[in-house]
Coordinates of C-alpha atoms and ligand atoms in Angstrom, one line a residue:
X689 CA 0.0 0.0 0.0
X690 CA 2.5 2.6 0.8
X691 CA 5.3 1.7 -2.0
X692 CA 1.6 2.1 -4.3
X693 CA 0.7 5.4 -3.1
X694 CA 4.4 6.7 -3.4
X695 CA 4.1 5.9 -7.0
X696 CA 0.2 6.6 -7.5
X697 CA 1.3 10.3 -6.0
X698 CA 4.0 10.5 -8.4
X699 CA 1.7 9.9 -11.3
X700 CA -0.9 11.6 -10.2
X701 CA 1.8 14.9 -10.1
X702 CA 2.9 14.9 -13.5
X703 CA -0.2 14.0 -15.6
X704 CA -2.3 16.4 -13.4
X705 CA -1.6 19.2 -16.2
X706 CA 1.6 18.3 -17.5
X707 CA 4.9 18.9 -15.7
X708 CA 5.5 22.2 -14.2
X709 CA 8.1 24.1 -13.1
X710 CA 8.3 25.4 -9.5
X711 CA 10.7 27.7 -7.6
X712 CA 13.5 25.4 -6.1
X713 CA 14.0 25.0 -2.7
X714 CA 16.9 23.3 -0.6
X715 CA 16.3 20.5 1.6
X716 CA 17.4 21.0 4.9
X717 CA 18.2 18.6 7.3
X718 CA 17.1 19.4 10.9
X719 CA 20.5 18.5 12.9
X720 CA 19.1 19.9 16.2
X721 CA 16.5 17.2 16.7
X722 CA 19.1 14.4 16.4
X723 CA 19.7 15.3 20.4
X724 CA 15.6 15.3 20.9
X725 CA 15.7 12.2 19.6
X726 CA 13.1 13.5 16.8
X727 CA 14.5 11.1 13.8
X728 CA 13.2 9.6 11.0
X729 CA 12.4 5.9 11.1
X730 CA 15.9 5.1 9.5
X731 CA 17.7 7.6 12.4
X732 CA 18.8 10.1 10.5
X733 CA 17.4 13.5 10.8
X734 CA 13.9 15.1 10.1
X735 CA 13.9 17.5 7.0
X736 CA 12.1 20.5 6.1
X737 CA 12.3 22.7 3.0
X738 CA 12.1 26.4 4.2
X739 CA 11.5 29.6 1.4
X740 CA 10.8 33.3 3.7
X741 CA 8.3 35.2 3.2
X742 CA 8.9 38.5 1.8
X743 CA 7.0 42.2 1.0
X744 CA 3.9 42.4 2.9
X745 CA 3.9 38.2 3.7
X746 CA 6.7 38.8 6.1
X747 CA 3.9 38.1 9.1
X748 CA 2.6 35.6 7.3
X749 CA 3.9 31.7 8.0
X750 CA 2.6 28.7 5.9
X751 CA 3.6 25.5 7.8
X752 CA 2.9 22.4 5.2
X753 CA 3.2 18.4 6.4
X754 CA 4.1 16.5 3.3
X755 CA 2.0 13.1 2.5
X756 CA 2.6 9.3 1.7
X757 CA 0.3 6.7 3.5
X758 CA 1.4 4.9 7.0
X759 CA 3.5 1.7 7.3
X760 CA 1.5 -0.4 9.4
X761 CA 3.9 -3.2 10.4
X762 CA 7.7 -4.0 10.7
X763 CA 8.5 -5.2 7.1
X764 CA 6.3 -2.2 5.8
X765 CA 8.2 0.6 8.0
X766 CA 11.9 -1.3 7.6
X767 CA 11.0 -1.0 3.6
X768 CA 10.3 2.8 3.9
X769 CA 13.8 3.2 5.1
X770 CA 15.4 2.4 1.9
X771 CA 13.1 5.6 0.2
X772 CA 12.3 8.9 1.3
X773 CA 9.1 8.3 3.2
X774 CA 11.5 6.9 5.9
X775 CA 15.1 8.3 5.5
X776 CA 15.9 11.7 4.5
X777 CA 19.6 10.3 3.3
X778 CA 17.1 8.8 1.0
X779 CA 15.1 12.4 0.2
X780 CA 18.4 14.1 -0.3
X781 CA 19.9 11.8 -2.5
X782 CA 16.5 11.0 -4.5
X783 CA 15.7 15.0 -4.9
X784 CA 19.4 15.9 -5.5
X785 CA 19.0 17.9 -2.6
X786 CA 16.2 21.0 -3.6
X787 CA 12.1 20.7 -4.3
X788 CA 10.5 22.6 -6.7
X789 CA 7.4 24.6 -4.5
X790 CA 4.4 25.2 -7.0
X791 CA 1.0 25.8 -6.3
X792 CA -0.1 26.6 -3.1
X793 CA 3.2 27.0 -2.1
X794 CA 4.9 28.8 -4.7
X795 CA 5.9 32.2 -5.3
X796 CA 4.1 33.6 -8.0
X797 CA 1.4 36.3 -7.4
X798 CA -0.4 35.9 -10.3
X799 CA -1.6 32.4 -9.5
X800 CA -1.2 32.4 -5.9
X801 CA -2.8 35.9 -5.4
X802 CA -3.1 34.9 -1.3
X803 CA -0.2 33.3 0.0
X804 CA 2.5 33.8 -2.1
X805 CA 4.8 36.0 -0.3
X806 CA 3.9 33.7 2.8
X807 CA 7.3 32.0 4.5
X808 CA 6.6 29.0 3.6
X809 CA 8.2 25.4 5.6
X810 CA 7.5 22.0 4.1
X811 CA 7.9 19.2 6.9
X812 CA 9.0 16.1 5.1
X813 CA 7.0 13.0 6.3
X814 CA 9.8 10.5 7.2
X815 CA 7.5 8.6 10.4
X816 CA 5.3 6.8 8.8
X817 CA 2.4 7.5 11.6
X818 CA 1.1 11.1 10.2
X819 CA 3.6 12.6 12.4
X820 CA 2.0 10.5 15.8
X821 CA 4.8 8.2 17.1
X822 CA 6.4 8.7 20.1
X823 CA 8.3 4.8 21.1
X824 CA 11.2 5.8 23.7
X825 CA 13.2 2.6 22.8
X826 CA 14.7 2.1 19.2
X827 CA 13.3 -1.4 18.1
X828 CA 16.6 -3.4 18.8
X829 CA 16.4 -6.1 16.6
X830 CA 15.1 -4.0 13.3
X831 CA 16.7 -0.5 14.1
X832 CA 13.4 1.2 13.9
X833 CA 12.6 4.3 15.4
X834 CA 8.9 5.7 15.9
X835 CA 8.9 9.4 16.8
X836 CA 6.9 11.3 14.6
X837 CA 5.2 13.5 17.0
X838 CA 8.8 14.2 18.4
X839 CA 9.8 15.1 14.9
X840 CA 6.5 17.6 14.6
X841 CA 7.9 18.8 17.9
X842 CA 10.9 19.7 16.9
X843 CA 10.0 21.4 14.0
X844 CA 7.9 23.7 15.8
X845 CA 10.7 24.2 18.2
X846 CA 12.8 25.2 15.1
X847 CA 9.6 27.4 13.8
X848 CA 9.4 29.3 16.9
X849 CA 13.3 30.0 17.2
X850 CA 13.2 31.5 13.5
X851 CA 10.2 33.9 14.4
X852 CA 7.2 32.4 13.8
X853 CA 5.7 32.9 17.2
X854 CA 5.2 37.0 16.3
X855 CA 3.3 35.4 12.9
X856 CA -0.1 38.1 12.4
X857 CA -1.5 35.2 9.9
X858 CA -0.6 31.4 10.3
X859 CA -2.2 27.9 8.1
X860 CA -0.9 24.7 9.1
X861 CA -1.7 22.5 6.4
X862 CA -1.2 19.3 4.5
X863 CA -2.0 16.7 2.1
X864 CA -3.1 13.3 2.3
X865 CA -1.5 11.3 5.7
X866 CA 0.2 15.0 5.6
X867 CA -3.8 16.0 5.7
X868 CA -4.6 13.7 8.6
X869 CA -1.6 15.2 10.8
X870 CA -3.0 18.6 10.3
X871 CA -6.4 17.6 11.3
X872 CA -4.4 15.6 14.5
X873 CA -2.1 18.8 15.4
X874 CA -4.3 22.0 14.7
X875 CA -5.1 23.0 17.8
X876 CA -1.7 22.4 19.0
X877 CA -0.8 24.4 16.5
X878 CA -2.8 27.0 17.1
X879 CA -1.7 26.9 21.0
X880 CA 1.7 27.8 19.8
X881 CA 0.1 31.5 19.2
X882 CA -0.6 34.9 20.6
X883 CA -4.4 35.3 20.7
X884 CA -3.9 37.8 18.5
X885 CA -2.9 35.6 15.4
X886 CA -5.5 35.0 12.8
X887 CA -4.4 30.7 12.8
X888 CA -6.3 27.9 10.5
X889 CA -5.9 24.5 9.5
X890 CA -6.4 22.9 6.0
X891 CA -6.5 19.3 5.3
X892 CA -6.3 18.1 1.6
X893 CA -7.2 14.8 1.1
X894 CA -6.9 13.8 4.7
X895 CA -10.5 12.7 5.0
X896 CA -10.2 9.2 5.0
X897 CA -13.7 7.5 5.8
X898 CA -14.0 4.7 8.3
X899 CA -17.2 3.3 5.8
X900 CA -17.7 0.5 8.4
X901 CA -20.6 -0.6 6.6
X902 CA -19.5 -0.4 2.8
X903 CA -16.7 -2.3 0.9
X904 CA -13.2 -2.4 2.6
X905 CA -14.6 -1.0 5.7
X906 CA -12.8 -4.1 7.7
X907 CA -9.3 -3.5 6.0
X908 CA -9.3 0.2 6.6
X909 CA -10.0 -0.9 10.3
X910 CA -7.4 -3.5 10.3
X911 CA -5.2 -1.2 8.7
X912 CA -5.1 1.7 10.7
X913 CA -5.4 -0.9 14.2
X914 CA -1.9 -2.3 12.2
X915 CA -0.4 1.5 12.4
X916 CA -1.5 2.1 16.0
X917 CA 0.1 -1.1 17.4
X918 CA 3.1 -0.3 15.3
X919 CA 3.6 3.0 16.1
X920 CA 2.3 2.6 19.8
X921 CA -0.1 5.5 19.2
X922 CA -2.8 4.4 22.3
X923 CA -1.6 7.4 24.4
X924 CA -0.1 9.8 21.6
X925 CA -3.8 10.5 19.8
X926 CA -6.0 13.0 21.1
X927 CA -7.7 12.1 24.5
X928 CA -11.0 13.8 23.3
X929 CA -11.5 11.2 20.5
X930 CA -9.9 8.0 22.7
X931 CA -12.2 8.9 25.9
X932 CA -15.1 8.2 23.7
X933 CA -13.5 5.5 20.9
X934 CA -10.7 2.6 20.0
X935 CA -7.5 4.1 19.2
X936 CA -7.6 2.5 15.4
X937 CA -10.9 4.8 15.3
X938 CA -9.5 7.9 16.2
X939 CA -7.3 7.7 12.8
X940 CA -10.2 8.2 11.3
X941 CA -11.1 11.9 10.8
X942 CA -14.9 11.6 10.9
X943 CA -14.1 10.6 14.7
X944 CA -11.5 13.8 15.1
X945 CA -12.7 16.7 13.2
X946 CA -15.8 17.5 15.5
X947 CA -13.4 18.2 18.3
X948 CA -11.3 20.6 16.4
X949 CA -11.6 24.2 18.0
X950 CA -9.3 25.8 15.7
X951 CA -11.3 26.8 12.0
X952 CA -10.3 24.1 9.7
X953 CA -11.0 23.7 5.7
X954 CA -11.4 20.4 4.1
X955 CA -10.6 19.9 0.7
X956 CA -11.7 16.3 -1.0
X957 CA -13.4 14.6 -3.9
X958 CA -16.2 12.6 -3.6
X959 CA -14.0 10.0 -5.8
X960 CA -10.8 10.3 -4.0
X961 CA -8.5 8.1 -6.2
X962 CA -6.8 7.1 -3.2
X963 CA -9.4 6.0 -1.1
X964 CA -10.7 4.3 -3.9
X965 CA -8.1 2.5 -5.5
X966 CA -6.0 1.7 -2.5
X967 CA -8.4 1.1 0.7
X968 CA -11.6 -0.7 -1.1
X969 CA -10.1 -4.1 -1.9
X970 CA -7.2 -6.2 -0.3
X971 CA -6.7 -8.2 -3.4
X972 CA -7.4 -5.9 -6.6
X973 CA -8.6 -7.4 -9.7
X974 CA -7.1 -6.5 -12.9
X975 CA -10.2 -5.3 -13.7
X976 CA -10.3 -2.9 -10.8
X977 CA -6.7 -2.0 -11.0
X978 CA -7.4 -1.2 -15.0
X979 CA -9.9 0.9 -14.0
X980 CA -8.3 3.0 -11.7
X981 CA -6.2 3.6 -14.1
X982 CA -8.2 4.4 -17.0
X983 CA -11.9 5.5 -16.3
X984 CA -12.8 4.7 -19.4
X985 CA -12.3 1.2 -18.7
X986 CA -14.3 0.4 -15.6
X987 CA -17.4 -1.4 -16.5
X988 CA -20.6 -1.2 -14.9
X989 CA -20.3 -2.7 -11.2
X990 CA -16.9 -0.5 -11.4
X991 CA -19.0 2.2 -11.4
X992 CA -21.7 1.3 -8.8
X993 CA -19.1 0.8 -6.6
X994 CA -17.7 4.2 -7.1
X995 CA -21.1 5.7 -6.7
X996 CA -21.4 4.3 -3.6
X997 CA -18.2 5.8 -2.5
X998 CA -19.4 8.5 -3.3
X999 CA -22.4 8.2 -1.4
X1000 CA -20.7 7.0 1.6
X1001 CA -18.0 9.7 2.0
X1002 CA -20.5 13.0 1.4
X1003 CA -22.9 11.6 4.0
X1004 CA -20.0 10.8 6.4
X1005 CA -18.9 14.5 5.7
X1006 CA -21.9 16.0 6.2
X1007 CA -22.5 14.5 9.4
X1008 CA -19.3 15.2 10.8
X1009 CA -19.4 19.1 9.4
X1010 CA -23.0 18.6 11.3
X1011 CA -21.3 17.7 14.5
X1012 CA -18.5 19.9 15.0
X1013 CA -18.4 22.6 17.5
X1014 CA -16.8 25.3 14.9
X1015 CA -17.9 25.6 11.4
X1016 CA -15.7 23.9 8.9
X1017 CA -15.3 25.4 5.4
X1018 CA -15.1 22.8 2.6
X1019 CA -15.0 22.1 -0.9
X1020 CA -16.0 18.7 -2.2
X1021 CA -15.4 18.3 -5.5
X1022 CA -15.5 15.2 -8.5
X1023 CA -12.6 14.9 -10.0
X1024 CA -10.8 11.5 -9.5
X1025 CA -8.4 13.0 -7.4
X1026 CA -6.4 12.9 -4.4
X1027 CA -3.6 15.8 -3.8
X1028 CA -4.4 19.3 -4.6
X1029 CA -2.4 21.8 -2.7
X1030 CA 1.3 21.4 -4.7
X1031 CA -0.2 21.2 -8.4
X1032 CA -1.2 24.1 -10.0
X1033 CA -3.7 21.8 -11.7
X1034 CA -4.9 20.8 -8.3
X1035 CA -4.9 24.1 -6.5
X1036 CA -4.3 27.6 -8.5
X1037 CA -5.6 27.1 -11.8
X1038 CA -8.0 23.9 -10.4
X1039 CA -11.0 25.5 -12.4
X1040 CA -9.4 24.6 -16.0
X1041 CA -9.6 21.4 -15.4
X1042 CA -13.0 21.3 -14.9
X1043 CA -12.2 21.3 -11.3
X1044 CA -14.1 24.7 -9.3
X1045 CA -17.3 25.0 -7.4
X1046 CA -18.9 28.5 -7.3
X1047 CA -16.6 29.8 -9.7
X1048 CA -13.5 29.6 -7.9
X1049 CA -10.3 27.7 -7.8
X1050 CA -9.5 25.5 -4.7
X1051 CA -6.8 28.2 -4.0
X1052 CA -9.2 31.0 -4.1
X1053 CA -11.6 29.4 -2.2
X1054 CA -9.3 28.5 0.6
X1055 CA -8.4 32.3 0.3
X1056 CA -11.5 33.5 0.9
X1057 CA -12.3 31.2 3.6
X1058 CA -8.8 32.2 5.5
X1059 CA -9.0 36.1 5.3
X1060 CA -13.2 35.9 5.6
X1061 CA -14.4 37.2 2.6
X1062 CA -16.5 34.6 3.1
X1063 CA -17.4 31.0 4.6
X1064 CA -16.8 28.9 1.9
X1065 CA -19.1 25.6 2.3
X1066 CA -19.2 23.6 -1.2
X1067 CA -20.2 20.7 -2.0
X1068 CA -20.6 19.3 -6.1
X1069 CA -24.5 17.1 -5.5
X1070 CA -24.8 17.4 -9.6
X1071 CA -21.8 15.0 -10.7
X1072 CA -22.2 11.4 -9.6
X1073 CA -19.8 9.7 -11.8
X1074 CA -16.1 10.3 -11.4
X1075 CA -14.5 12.8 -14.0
X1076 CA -11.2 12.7 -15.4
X1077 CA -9.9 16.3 -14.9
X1078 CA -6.8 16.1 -16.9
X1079 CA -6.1 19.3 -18.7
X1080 CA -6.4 18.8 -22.9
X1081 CA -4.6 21.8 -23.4
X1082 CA -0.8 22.2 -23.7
X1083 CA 0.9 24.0 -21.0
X1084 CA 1.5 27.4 -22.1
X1085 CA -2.4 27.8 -23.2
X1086 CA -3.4 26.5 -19.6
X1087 CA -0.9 28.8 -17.9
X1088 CA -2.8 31.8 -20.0
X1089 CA -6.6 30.8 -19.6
X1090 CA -5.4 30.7 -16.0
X1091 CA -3.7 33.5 -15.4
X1092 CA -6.5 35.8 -17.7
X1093 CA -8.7 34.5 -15.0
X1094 CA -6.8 36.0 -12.2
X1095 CA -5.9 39.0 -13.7
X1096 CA -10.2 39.6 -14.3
X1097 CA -11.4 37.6 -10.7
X1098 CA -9.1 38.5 -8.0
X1099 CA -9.3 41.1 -5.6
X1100 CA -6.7 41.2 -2.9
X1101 CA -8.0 41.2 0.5
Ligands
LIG2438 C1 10.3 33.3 -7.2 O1 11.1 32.1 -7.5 C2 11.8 32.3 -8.7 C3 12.4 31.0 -9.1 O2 13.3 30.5 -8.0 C4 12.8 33.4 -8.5 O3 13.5 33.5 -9.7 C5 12.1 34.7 -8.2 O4 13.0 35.7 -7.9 C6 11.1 34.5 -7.0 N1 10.3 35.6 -6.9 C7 10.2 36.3 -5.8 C8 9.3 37.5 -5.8 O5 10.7 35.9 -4.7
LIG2439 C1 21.1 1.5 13.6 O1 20.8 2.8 13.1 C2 21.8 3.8 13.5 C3 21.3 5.1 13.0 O2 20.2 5.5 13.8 C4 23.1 3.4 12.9 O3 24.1 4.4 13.4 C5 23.5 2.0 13.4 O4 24.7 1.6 12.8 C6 22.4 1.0 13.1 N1 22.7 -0.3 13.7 C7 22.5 -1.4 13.1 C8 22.8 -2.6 13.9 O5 22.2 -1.5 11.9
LIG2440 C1 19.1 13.8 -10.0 O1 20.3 13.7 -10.7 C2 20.4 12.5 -11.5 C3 21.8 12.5 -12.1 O2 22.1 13.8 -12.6 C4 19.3 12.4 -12.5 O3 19.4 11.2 -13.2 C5 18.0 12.5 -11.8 O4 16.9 12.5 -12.7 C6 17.9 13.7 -10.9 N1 16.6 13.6 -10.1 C7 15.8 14.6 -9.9 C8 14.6 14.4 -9.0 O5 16.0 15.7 -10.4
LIG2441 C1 4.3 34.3 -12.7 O1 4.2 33.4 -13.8 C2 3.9 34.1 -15.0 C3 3.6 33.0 -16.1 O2 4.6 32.1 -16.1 C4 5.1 34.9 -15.3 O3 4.8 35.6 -16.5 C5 5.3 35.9 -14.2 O4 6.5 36.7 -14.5 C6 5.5 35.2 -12.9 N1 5.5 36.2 -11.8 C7 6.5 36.2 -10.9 C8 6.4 37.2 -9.8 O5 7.3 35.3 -10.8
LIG2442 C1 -16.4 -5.9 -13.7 O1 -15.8 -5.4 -12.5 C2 -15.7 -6.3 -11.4 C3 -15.1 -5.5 -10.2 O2 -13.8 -5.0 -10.5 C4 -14.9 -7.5 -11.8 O3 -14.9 -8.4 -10.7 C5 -15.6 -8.1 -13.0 O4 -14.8 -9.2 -13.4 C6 -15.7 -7.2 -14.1 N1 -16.5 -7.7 -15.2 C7 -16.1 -7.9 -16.4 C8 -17.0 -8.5 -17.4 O5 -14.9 -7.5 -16.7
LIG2443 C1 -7.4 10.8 -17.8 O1 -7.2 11.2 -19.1 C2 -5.8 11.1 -19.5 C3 -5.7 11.8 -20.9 O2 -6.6 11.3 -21.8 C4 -5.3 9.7 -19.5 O3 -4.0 9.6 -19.8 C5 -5.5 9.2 -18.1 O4 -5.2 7.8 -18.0 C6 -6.9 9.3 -17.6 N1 -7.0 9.0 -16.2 C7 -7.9 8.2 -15.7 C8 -7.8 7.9 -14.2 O5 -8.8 7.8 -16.3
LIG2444 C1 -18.7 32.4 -13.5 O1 -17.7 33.1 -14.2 C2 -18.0 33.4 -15.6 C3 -16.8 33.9 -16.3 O2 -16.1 34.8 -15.6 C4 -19.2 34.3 -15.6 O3 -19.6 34.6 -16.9 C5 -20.4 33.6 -14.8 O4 -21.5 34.5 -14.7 C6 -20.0 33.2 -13.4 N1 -21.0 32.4 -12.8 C7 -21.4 32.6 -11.6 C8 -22.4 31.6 -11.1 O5 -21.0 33.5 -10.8

């Protein structure tokens, strides 16, 4: 599952709209946390990726948890050490040290009208336990180490000691088991803060359903139960989810996000190509796994199946929005999708791929929701088949319809 989603990711990046170029950032290795004992599962030190804000953004801090599943056993975690979901000799030496930031996170005004000029701090994900693990003793006879949460810790540590704390606007965000650490560590984060300090949370694709009753709903419990024993999360998640259920069932966030004080945005499709290709069935058919890979190829049960995905993940989402105690902004889209945040595709310029609700990109959406120009609470109810929202035009006329959009749509706040 995790070597899969590595490579579904990397796909997924490069045929979103083609390849694009982002402003290059160095990796940095976080040498401090060695004596914290905040490593990666491997033992070598956390990483982050770190560009300053600059101009009026100086205030402004953008802290974003990288993705790439959970290992939920020994052989699982011990194979995430040879690749960068586990090591960051690994990430150096696979990036050649530097990671292009595009999207949400890049630099460019034009399509990122609201957080461009942000400072912006990737967190590699390098635990395997959406940042969660805290095991004192390294696991003698594999030469594991389970500290994820020490390795958030550390970071925030490192955050604080570069200036963060005086930040006017802060967004911890993140994507996928990046996604599901936000939704885990928001209002930590936000404790870090003067009251002062306008500080959100956005999740993208983080909102991995339970779906007890519909296919898969066993395997997703036996895998998440497999990365709490692992990672000995029973007394690292948060005590106002395990006072009330199992530890495995506070990895799901329908169980977490109605405890959330802190605003929090959701970003998902109702056909999240994750969820759906990866936590439905143990043993895929070729017929499923052709499919996923080509929607033109699934035949009819296919797309039942996906239908009642569907089905199952807006009504779990509405009745968790329904039961939180601060009101969530959201945008629920159909594209077969999962990853928005570092694809301009995805985020920026996500309404030329067929991909906006109410007129507006994912990134201007999650603009408006952060500086309150309005709540923004989307759902798409019209499309219930999944759509493939790969761009038919060629780069440069995508970059141009997208950035005539901005140059007519956006106000800055
Ligand atoms: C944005 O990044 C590009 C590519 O690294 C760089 O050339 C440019 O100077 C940056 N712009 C700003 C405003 O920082
Ligand atoms: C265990 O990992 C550490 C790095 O954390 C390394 O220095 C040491 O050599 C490893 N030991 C074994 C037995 O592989
Ligand atoms: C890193 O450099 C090697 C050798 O120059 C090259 O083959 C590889 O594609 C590069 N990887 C990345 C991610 O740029
Ligand atoms: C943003 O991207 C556009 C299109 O590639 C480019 O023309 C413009 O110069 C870029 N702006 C900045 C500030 O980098
Ligand atoms: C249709 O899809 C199902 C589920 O993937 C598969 O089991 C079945 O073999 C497929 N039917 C045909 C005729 O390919
Ligand atoms: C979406 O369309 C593109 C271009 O036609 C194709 O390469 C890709 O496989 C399709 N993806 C899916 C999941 O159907
Ligand atoms: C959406 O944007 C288009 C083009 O800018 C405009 O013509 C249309 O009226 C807008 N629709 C809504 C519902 O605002």
């Amino acid at each position: 599952m995790a070597t899969l989603l590595v490579a579904l990711l990397t796909i997924l990046s490069l045929v979103v709209v083609g390849i694009e170029a982002g402003q290059n950032v160095i990796i940095s290795l976080l040498d401090s946390a060695i004596a914290k004992g905040a490593v990666c599962l491997d033992g070598t030190p956390p990483a982050y990726a770190y560009r300053p804000g600059f101009g009026d953004g100086v205030d402004n801090w953008h802290i974003f948890l990288e993705g790439g599943a959970w290992c939920q056993n020994v052989d699982e975690c011990l194979t995430r050490t040879k690749i960068p979901s586990g090591s960051s000799a690994k990430l150096i030496s696979t990036k050649n040290g530097s990671v292009p930031f595009s999207g949400m996170l890049a630099n460019n005004s034009t399509f990122n009208p609201d957080f461009y000029n942000w400072h912006v701090f990737k967190i590699f994900y390098c635990d395997g336990s959406s940042f969660m693990s805290d095991v004192e003793d390294v696991d003698p006879k594999h030469n594991l180490t389970y500290r994820g949460a020490r390795i958030y810790d550390a970071m925030m540590d490192e955050l604080l000691r570069i200036g963060m704390g005086n930040a006017k606007n802060a967004l911890l965000s993140g994507i996928s088991a990046g996604g599901l650490a936000t939704i885990l560590h928001c209002d930590k984060f936000q404790s870090l803060f003067h009251k002062t300090t306008r500080v959100k949370c956005l999740s993208d694709s983080g909102f991995f359903i339970h779906g007890e009753h519909f296919i898969g709903g066993d395997l997703r419990e036996s895998f998440f139960s497999g990365v709490v024993s692992t990672h000995g999360l029973t007394n690292t998640l948060p005590t106002s989810c395990t006072f009330k259920f199992s530890p495995t069932l506070c990895l799901f966030p329908e169980n977490l996000v109605p405890d959330v004080q802190t605003p929090l945005f959701l970003i998902e499709s109702s056909f999240d190509s994750y969820q759906i290709s990866q936590t439905l069935f143990k043993d895929k058919s070729p017929s499923w796994i052709s499919c996923n890979q080509n929607l033109m190829t699934c035949n009819l049960t296919e797309i039942e199946i996906m239908k009642d995905f569907r089905f199952t993940i807006i009504n779990t989402l509405k009745s968790t929005i329904a039961s939180s105690s601060s009101k969530r902004g959201y945008f629920v889209h159909s594209c077969y999708l999962h990853g928005h945040m570092e694809y301009k595709g995805g985020s920026t310029c996500s309404s030329f791929i067929g991909n906006g609700l109410a007129n507006k990109t994912i990134a201007l959406a999650v603009g408006d929701w952060y500086f309150d120009r309005s709540e923004f609470q989307e759902m798409d109810m019209l499309n219930n088949l999944p759509r493939n929202c790969t761009s038919t035009d060629d780069y440069p006329t995508f970059e141009k319809k997208c950035s005539d959009y901005y140059i007519q749509h956006h106000q800055k706040p």
